[in-house]
Short mmCIF file of C-alpha atoms and ligand atoms in Angstrom, two decimals:
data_model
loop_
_atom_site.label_atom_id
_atom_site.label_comp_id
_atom_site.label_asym_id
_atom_site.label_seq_id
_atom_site.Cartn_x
_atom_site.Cartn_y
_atom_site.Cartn_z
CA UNK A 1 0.00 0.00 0.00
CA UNK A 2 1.46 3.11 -0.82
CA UNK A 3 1.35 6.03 2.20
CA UNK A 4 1.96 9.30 2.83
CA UNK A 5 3.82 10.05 5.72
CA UNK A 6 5.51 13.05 7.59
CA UNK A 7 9.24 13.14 6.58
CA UNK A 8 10.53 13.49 10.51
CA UNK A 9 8.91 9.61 11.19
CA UNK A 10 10.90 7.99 8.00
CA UNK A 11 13.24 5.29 9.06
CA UNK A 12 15.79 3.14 7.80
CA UNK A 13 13.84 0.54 5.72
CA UNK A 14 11.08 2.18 4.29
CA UNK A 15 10.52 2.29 0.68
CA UNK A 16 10.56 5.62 -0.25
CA UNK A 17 8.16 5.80 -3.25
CA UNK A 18 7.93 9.38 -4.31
CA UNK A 19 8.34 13.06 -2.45
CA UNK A 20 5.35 14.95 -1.81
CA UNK A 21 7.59 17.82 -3.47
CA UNK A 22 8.63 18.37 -7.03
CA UNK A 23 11.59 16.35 -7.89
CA UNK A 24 13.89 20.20 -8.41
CA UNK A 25 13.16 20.39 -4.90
CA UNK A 26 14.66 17.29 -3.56
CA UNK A 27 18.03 16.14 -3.19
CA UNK A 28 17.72 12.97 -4.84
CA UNK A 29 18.00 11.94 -8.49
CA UNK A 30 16.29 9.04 -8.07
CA UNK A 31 12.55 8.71 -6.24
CA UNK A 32 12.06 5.01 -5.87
CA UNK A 33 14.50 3.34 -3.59
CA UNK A 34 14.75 1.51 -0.02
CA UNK A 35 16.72 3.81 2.50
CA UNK A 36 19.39 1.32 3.44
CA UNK A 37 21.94 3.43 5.52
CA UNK A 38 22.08 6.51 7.45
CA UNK A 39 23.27 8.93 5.26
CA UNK A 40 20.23 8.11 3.07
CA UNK A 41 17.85 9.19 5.84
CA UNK A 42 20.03 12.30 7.04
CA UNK A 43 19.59 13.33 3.45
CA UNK A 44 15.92 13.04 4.23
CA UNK A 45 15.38 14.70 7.04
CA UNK A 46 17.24 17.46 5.81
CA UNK A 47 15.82 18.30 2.75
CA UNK A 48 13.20 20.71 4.10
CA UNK A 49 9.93 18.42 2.25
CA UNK A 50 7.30 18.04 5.20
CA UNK A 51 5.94 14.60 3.45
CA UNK A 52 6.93 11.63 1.68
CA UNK A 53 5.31 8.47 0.18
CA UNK A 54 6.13 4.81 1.06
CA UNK A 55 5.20 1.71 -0.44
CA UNK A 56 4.34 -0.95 2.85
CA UNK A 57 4.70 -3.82 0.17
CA UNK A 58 8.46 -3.19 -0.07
CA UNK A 59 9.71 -1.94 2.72
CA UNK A 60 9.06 -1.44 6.42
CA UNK A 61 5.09 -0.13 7.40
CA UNK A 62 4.82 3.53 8.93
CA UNK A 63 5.05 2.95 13.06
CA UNK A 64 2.46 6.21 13.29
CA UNK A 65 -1.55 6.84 14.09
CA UNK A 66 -4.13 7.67 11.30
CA UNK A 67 -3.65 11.48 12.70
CA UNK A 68 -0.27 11.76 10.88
CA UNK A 69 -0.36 8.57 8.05
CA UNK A 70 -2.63 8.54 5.64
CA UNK A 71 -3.36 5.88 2.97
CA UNK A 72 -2.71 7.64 -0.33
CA UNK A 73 -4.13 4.71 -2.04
CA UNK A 74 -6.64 6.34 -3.71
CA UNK A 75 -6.43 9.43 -3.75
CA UNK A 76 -2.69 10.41 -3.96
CA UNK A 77 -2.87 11.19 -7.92
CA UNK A 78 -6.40 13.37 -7.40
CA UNK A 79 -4.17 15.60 -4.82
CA UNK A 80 -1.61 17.86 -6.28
CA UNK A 81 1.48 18.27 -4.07
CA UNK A 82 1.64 21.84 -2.01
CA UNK A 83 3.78 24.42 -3.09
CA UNK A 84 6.99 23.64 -0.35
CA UNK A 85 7.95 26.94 0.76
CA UNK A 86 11.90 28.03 0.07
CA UNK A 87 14.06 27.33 3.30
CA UNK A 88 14.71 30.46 5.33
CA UNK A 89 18.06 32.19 4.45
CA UNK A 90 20.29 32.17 7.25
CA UNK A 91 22.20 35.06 8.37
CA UNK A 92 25.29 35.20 6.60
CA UNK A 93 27.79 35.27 9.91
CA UNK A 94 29.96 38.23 10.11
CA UNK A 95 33.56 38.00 9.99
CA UNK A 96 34.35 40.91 12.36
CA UNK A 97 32.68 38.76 15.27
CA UNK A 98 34.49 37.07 17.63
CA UNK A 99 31.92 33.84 17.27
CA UNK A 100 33.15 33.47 13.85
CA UNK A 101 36.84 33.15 14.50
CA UNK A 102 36.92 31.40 16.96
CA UNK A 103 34.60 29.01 14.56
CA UNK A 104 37.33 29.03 12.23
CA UNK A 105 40.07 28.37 14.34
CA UNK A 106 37.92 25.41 16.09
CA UNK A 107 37.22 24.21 12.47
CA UNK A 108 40.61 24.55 11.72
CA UNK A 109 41.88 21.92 14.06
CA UNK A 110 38.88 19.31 13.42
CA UNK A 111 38.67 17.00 11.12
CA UNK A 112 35.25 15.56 9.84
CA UNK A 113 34.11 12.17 9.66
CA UNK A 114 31.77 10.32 8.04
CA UNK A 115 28.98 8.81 10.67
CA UNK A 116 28.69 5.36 8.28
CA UNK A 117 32.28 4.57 9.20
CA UNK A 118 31.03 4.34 13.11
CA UNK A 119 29.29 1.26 14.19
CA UNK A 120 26.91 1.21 16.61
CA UNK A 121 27.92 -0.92 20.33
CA UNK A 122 31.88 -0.34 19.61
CA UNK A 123 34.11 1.41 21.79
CA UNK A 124 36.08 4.33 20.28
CA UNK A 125 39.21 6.09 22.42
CA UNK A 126 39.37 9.49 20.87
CA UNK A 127 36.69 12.64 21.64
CA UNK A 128 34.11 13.01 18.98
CA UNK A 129 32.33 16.53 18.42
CA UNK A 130 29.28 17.69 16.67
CA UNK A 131 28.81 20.84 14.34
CA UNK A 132 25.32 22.19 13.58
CA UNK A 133 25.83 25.49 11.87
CA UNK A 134 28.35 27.22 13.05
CA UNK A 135 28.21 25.79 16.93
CA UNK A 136 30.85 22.59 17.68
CA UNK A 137 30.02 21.11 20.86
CA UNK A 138 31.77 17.98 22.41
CA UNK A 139 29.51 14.40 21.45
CA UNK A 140 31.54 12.57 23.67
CA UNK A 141 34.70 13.20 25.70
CA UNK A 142 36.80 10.52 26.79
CA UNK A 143 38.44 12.44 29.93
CA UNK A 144 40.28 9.55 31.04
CA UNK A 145 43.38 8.84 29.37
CA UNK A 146 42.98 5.26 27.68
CA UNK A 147 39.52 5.43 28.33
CA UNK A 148 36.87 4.29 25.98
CA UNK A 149 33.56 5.62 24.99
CA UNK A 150 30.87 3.77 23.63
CA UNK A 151 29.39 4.46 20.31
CA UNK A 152 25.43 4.65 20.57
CA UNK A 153 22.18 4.98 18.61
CA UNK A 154 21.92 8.63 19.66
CA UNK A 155 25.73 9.13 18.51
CA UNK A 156 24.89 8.28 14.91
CA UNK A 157 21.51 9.65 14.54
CA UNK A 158 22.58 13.23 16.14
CA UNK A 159 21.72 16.21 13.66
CA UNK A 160 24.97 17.99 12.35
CA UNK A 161 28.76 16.36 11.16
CA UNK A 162 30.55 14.58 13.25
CA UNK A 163 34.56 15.79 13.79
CA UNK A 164 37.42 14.93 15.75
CA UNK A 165 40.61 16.44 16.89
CA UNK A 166 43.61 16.39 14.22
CA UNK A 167 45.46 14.80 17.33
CA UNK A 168 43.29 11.73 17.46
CA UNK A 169 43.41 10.65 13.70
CA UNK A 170 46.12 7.80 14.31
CA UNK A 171 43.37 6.37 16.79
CA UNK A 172 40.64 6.49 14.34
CA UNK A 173 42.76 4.75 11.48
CA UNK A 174 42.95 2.10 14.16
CA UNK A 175 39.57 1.90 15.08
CA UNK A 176 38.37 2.01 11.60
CA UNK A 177 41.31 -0.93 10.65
CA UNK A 178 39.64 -2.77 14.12
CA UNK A 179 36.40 -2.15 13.65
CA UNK A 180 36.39 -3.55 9.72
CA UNK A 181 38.03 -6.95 11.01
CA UNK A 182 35.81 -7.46 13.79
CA UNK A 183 32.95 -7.15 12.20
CA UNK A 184 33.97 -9.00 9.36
CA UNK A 185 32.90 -6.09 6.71
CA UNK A 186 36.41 -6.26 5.07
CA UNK A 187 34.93 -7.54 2.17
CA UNK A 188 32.55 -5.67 1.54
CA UNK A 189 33.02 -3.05 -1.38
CA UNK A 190 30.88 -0.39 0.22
CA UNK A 191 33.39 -0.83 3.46
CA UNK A 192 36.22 -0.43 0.86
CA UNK A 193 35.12 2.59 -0.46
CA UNK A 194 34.18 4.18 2.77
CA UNK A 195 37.83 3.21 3.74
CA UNK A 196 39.46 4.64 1.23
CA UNK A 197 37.64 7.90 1.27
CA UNK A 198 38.05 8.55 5.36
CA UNK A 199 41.68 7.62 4.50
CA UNK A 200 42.00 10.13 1.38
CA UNK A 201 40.08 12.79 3.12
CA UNK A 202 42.49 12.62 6.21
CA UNK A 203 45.97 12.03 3.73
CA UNK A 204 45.19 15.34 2.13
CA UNK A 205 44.41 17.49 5.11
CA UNK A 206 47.62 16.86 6.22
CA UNK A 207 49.37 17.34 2.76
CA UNK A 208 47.88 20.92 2.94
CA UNK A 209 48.61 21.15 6.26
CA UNK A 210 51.89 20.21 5.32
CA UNK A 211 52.36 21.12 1.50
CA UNK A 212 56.32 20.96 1.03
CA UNK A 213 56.35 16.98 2.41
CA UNK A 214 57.56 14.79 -0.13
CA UNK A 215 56.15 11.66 2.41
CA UNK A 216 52.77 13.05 2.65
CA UNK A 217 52.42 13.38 -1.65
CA UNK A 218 53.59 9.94 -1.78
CA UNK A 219 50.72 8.85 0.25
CA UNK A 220 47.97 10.72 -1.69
CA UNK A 221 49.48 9.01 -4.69
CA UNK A 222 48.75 5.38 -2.83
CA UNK A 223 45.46 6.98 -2.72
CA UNK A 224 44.88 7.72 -5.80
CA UNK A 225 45.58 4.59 -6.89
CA UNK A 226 43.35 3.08 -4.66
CA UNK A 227 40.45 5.23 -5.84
CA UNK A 228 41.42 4.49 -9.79
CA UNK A 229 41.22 0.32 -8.82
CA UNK A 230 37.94 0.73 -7.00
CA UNK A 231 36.38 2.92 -9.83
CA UNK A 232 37.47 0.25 -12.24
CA UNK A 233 36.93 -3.09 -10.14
CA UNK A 234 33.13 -1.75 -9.69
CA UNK A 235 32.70 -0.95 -13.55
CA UNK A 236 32.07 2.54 -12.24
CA UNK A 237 30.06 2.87 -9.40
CA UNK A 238 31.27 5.36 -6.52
CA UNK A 239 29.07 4.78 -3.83
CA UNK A 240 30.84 5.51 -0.39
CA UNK A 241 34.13 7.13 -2.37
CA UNK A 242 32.62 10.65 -1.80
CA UNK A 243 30.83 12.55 0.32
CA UNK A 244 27.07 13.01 -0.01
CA UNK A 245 25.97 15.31 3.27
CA UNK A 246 27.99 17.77 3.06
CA UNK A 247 26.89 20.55 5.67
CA UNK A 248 30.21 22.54 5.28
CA UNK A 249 32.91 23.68 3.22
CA UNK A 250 35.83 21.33 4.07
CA UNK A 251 38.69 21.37 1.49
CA UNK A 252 40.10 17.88 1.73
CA UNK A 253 36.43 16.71 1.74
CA UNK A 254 35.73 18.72 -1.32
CA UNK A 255 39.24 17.34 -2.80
CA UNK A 256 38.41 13.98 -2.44
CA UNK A 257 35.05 14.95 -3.99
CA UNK A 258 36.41 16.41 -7.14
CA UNK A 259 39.31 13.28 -7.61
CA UNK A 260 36.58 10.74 -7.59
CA UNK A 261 34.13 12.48 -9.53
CA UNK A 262 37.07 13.12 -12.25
CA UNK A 263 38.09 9.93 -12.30
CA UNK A 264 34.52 8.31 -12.77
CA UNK A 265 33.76 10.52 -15.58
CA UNK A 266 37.18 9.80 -17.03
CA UNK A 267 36.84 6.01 -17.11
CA UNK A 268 32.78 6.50 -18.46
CA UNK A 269 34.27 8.49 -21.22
CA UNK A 270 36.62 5.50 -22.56
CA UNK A 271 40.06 6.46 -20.59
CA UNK A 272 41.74 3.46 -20.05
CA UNK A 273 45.78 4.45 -19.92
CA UNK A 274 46.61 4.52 -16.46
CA UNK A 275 49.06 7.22 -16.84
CA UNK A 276 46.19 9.42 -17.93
CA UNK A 277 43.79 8.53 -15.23
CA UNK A 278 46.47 8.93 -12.73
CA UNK A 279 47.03 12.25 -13.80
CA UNK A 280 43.83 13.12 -13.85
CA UNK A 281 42.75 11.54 -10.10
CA UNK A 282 45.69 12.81 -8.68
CA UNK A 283 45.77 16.67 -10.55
CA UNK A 284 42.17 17.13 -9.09
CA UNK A 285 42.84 15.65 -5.86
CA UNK A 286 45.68 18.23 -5.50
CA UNK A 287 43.41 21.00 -7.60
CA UNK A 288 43.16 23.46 -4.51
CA UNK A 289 46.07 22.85 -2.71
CA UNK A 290 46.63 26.72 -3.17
CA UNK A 291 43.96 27.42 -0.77
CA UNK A 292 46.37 25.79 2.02
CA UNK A 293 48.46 29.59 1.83
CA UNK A 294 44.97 31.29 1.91
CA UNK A 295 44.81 32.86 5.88
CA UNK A 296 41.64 30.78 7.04
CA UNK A 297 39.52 33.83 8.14
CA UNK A 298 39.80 34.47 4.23
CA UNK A 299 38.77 31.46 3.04
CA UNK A 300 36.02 30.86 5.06
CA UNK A 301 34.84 34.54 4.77
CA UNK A 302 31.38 34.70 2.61
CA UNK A 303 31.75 35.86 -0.48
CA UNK A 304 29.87 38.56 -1.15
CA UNK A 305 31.84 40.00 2.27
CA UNK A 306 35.41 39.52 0.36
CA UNK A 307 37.10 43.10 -0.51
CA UNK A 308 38.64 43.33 -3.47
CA UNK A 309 41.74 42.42 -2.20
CA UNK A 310 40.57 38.93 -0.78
CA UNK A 311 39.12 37.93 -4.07
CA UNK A 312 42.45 38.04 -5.51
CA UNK A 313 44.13 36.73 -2.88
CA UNK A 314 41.69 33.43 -3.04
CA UNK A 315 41.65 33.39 -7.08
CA UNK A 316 45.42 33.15 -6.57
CA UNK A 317 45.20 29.81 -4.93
CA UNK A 318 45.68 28.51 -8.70
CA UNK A 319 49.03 29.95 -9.17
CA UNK A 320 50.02 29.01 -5.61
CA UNK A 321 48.91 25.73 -6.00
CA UNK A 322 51.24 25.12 -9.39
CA UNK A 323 53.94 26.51 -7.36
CA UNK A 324 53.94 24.42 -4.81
CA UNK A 325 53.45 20.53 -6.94
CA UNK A 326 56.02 21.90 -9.43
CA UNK A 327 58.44 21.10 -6.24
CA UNK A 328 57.54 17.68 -6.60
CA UNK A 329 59.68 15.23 -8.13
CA UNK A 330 57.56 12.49 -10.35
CA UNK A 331 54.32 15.29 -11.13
CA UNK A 332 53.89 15.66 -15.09
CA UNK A 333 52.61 17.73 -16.65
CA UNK A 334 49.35 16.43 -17.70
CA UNK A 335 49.17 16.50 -13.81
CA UNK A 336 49.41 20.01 -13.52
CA UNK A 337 46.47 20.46 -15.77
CA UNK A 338 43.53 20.02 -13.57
CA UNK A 339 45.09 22.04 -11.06
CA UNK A 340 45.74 24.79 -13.97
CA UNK A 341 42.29 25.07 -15.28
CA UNK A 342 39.41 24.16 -12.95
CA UNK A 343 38.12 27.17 -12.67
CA UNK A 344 38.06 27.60 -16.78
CA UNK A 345 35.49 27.38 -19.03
CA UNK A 346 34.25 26.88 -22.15
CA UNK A 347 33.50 30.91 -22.61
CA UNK A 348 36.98 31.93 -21.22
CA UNK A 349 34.90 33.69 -18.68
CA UNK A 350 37.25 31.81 -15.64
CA UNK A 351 40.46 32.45 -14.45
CA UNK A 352 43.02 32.88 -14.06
CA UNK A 353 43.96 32.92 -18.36
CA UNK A 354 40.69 32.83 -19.55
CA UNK A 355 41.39 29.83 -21.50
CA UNK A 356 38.51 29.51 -24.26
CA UNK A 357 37.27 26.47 -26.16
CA UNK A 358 39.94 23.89 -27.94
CA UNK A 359 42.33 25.49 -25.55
CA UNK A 360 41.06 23.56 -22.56
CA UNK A 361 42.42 20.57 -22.13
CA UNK A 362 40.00 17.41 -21.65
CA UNK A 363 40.81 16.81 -17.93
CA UNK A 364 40.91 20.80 -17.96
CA UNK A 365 36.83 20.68 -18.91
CA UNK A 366 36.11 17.59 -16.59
CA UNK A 367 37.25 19.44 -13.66
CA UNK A 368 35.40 22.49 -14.48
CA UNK A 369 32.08 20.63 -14.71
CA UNK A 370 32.82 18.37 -11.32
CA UNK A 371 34.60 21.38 -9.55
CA UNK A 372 31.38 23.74 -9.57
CA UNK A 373 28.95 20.48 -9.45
CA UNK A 374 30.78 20.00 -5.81
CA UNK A 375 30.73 23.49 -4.96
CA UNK A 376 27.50 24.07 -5.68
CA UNK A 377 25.90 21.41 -3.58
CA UNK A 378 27.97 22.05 -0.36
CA UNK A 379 26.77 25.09 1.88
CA UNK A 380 29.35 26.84 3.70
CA UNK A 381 29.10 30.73 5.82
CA UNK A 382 26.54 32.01 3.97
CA UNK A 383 25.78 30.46 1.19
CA UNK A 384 22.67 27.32 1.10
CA UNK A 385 23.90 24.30 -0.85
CA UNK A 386 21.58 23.73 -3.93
CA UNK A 387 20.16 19.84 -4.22
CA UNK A 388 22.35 17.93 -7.12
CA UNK A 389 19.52 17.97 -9.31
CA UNK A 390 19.68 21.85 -9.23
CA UNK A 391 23.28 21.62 -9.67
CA UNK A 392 23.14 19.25 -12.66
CA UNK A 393 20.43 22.16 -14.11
CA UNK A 394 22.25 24.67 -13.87
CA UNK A 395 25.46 22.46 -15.53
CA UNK A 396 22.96 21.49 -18.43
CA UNK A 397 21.60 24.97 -19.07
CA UNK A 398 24.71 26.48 -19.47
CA UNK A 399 26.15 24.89 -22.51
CA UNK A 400 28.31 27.61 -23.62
CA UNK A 401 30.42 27.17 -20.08
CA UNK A 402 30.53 23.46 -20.02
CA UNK A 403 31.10 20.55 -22.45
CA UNK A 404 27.87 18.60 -22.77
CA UNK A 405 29.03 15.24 -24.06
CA UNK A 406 31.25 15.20 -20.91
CA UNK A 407 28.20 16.44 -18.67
CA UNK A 408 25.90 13.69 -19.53
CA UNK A 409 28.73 11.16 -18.78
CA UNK A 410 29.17 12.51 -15.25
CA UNK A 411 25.12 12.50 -14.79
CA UNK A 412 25.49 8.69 -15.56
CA UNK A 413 28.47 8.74 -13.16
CA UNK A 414 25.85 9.85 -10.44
CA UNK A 415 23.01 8.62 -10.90
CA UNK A 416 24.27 4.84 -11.01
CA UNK A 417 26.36 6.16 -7.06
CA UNK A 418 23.99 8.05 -5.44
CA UNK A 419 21.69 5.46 -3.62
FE1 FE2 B 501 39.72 26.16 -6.73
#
C-alpha cells in the first residue's frame, strides 16, 4: 500500500516511493528506492519536504496513528502536491565577530568524519564533536586517558557532522582498521570505499597542512591509486568514495570529492591508460592545494563579504597551487592540468587565463564541470547548498560554459552512485 507520511517519522527501511515535493526540490535523483543506511535518511530529514510516500509492500510499514499517516491509495494522484515553501536564508555570519573566528580556528583543528564509518555498540578512544551550523560542541569526551567511549544509537543519529581532533586521527585509522576486522565487513566493497575515502580525506588534510612533504604526496598518490582500482573493479560505481551530506565547506572533503568524480567521468568516457587517469585523479585531488596559503579567516569569509583584495588573494590559490606541486619530483605535466584550469570554461569567462574552447584541455573541462557540481551542492558561511539535481540544471543549461558530451557522462556517473 502506498502512504503518505511526515518526513521526521521515515526510518531506515522504508521504501521511499515518491516526495510529496517536485523532484527540483529534492536532493535525490532518483525517487524510488529503499533507505538502506544513514546517510540516506540524514539526506531526508534534511531536505526541508514536510511529506513523503512509502510503499508498505516493499519496505518497512509507517510505526504512526491515522492522525499523521494517511493511505494515499486512492487518492494520492487526485491531490496535487503543495507548493513547499523556500528554506529560510540564514544570516550570513559576520567576519568581524568574535563567534566566527573562533569558529574558524575550532574548524581549523577538526577534522570531519563520516557517521557510516562508526558502528553502533563499539568502543572508540578518541573525543568526537558535533557541528550544527556554526556551533561545535563535544559528542563525547573521553576524559580519562585510555579510556573508551561507547558508540550509541543517539551518537549516529545526532543532527549535524561529526569531527574529531587532528590529534586523534592515528586512533581512528585504528579503530576504523579494528572495527572492519571485527565485524567481518572487510569484504565488503561499500566498506572499501568508505575506507578509502576517510583515509584520502584525512591524507590530504595533512598534505595541505603540510604542502612541502615529499612523504605526505607519496601517500595521496597510494590513494589515488586506490580510488582508480575501485572505480574500475566496480565498472564505475562510486558509492561511499565521496561525500554526499555535506553541511560545510571542508577542502580535503571537497578534494576527495572532485578526484573521484574526475576519475569516474574519465573512465565512463573510454580512458583506459593509467598514466592518464592517474594524472587526472591525482591533478584534481591536489586542484586546490593553493587554498592551504589562503589565511583561514579568508577562506572561510562569505563571499559577497570579500574586498577586493581577498578575491584576488583566493583566485590566486591557482598559481600558488602550481607553485607548490612543481616542487615535486615524479608530477607531469598532464598533472598540472587540472590544477591549472578548474576554474576555466568553455566561454573563457574563468580564471586565471581565460582559457577559451579547444584550448582547454580534456581533464581541464572535466574538472570544471565536477569542480562547480561539488561546490554548488555544499553550503558553507553564507551560502545554502543547492540539491544535485539543481546543480546538474544549472550544468545542463549552461552549454556555452561546459562541455555537454562530458556532462551527460558525469550524470550517468551519479546517478548509477547516489543510492
Ligand atoms: Fe579552486
Amino acid at each position: 500500500m502506498r502512504k503518505r507520511i511526515p518526513t521526521g517519522t521515515v526510518r531506515i527501511g522504508m521504501y521511499i516511493d515518491g516526495f510529496d515535493a517536485s523532484w527540483f526540490q529534492t536532493p535525490f535523483l532518483r525517487h524510488h528506492f529503499e533507505i538502506k543506511s544513514q546517510s540516506q535518511l540524514d539526506k531526508i530529514m534534511e531536505s526541508g519536504i514536510d511529506y513523503v510516500y512509502i510503499d508498505t509492500e516493499k519496505g518497512l510499514d509507517a510505526a504512526c496513528d491515522e492522525k499523521i499517516c494517511e493511505s494515499t491509495h486512492h487518492t494520492v494522484e487526485k491531490t496535487p502536491p503543495p507548493d513547499i515553501p523556500a528554506a529560510p536564508k540564514k544570516e550570513a555570519p559576520k567576519p568581524e565577530d568574535k563567534a566566527f573566528t573562533d569558529y574558524i580556528s575550532a574548524k581549523t583543528d577538526l577534522i570531519q568524519i563520516d557517521k557510516l564509518s562508526l558502528i553502533e555498540a563499539t568502543e572508540i578512544n578518541f573525543n568526537l564533536y558535533v557541528k550544527t551550523g556554526m556551533e561545535i560542541v563535544p559528542l563525547s569526551v573521553n576524559h580519562n586517558d585510555g579510556g573508551k567511549v561507547l558508540i550509541t544509537k543517539d551518537m549516529l543519529t545526532s543532527h549535524g557532522e561529526l569531527l574529531i581532533t587532528r590529534s586523534d586521527v592515528q586512533k581512528y585509522r585504528e579503530y576504523l582498521r579494528m572495527a572492519v576486522k571485527n565485524t567481518g565487513a572487510a569484504k565488503s566493497q561499500a566498506t572499501k570505499n568508505m575506507l578509502i575515502k576517510e583515509n584520502a580525506k584525512i591524507l590530504v588534510n595533512e598534505l595541505f597542512n603540510d604542502p612541502g612533504s615529499p612523504k605526505k604526496m607519496e601517500a595521496c598518490k597510494e590513494t589515488v591509486g586506490n580510488v582508480i582500482s575501485s572505480i574500475i573493479d566496480t565498472k564505475g560505481l562510486i558509492t561511499n568514495l565521496f561525500t554526499v551530506n555535506k553541511h560545510d565547506y571542508y577542502v580535503y572533503t571537497h578534494s576527495v570529492n572532485v578526484s573521484v568524480f574526475c576519475v569516474a567521468t574519465a573512465i565512463a568516457m573510454g580512458i583506459q591508460s593509467e598514466g592518464e587517469l592517474f594524472a587526472i585523479g591525482m591533478g584534481s585531488l591536489l586542484h586546490d592545494i593553493g587554498m592551504s596559503t589562503i589565511p583561514p579567516e579568508v577562506l572561510h569569509k562569505p563571499m559577497p563579504r570579500l574586498s577586493d583584495f581577498e578575491l584576488s588573494l583566493l583566485k590566486g590559490h591557482v598559481a600558488e597551487g602550481l607553485d607548490i606541486v612543481k616542487l615535486y619530483k615524479g608530477i607531469t605535466p598532464e598533472t598540472l592540468l587540472p590544477l591549472a584550469e578548474h576554474h576555466e570554461n568553455l566561454m573563457g569567462t574563468g580564471y586565471p587565463l581565460g582559457l577559451k574552447g579547444d584550448k582547454l584541455h580534456l581533464s581541464g573541462k572535466i574538472i570544471s564541470i565536477t569542480n562547480t557540481y561539488d561546490t554548488l551542492t555544499t553550503s558553507r558561511p553564507g551560502f545554502k547548498a543547492i540539491t544535485p539535481y539543481e546543480a546538474l540544471t544549472y550544468l545542463r543549461d549552461n552549454r556555452n560554459l561546459f562541455d555537454a558530451d562530458i556532462l551527460k557522462e558525469f550524470i550517468t556517473v551519479l546517478g548509477k552512485s547516489s543510492l
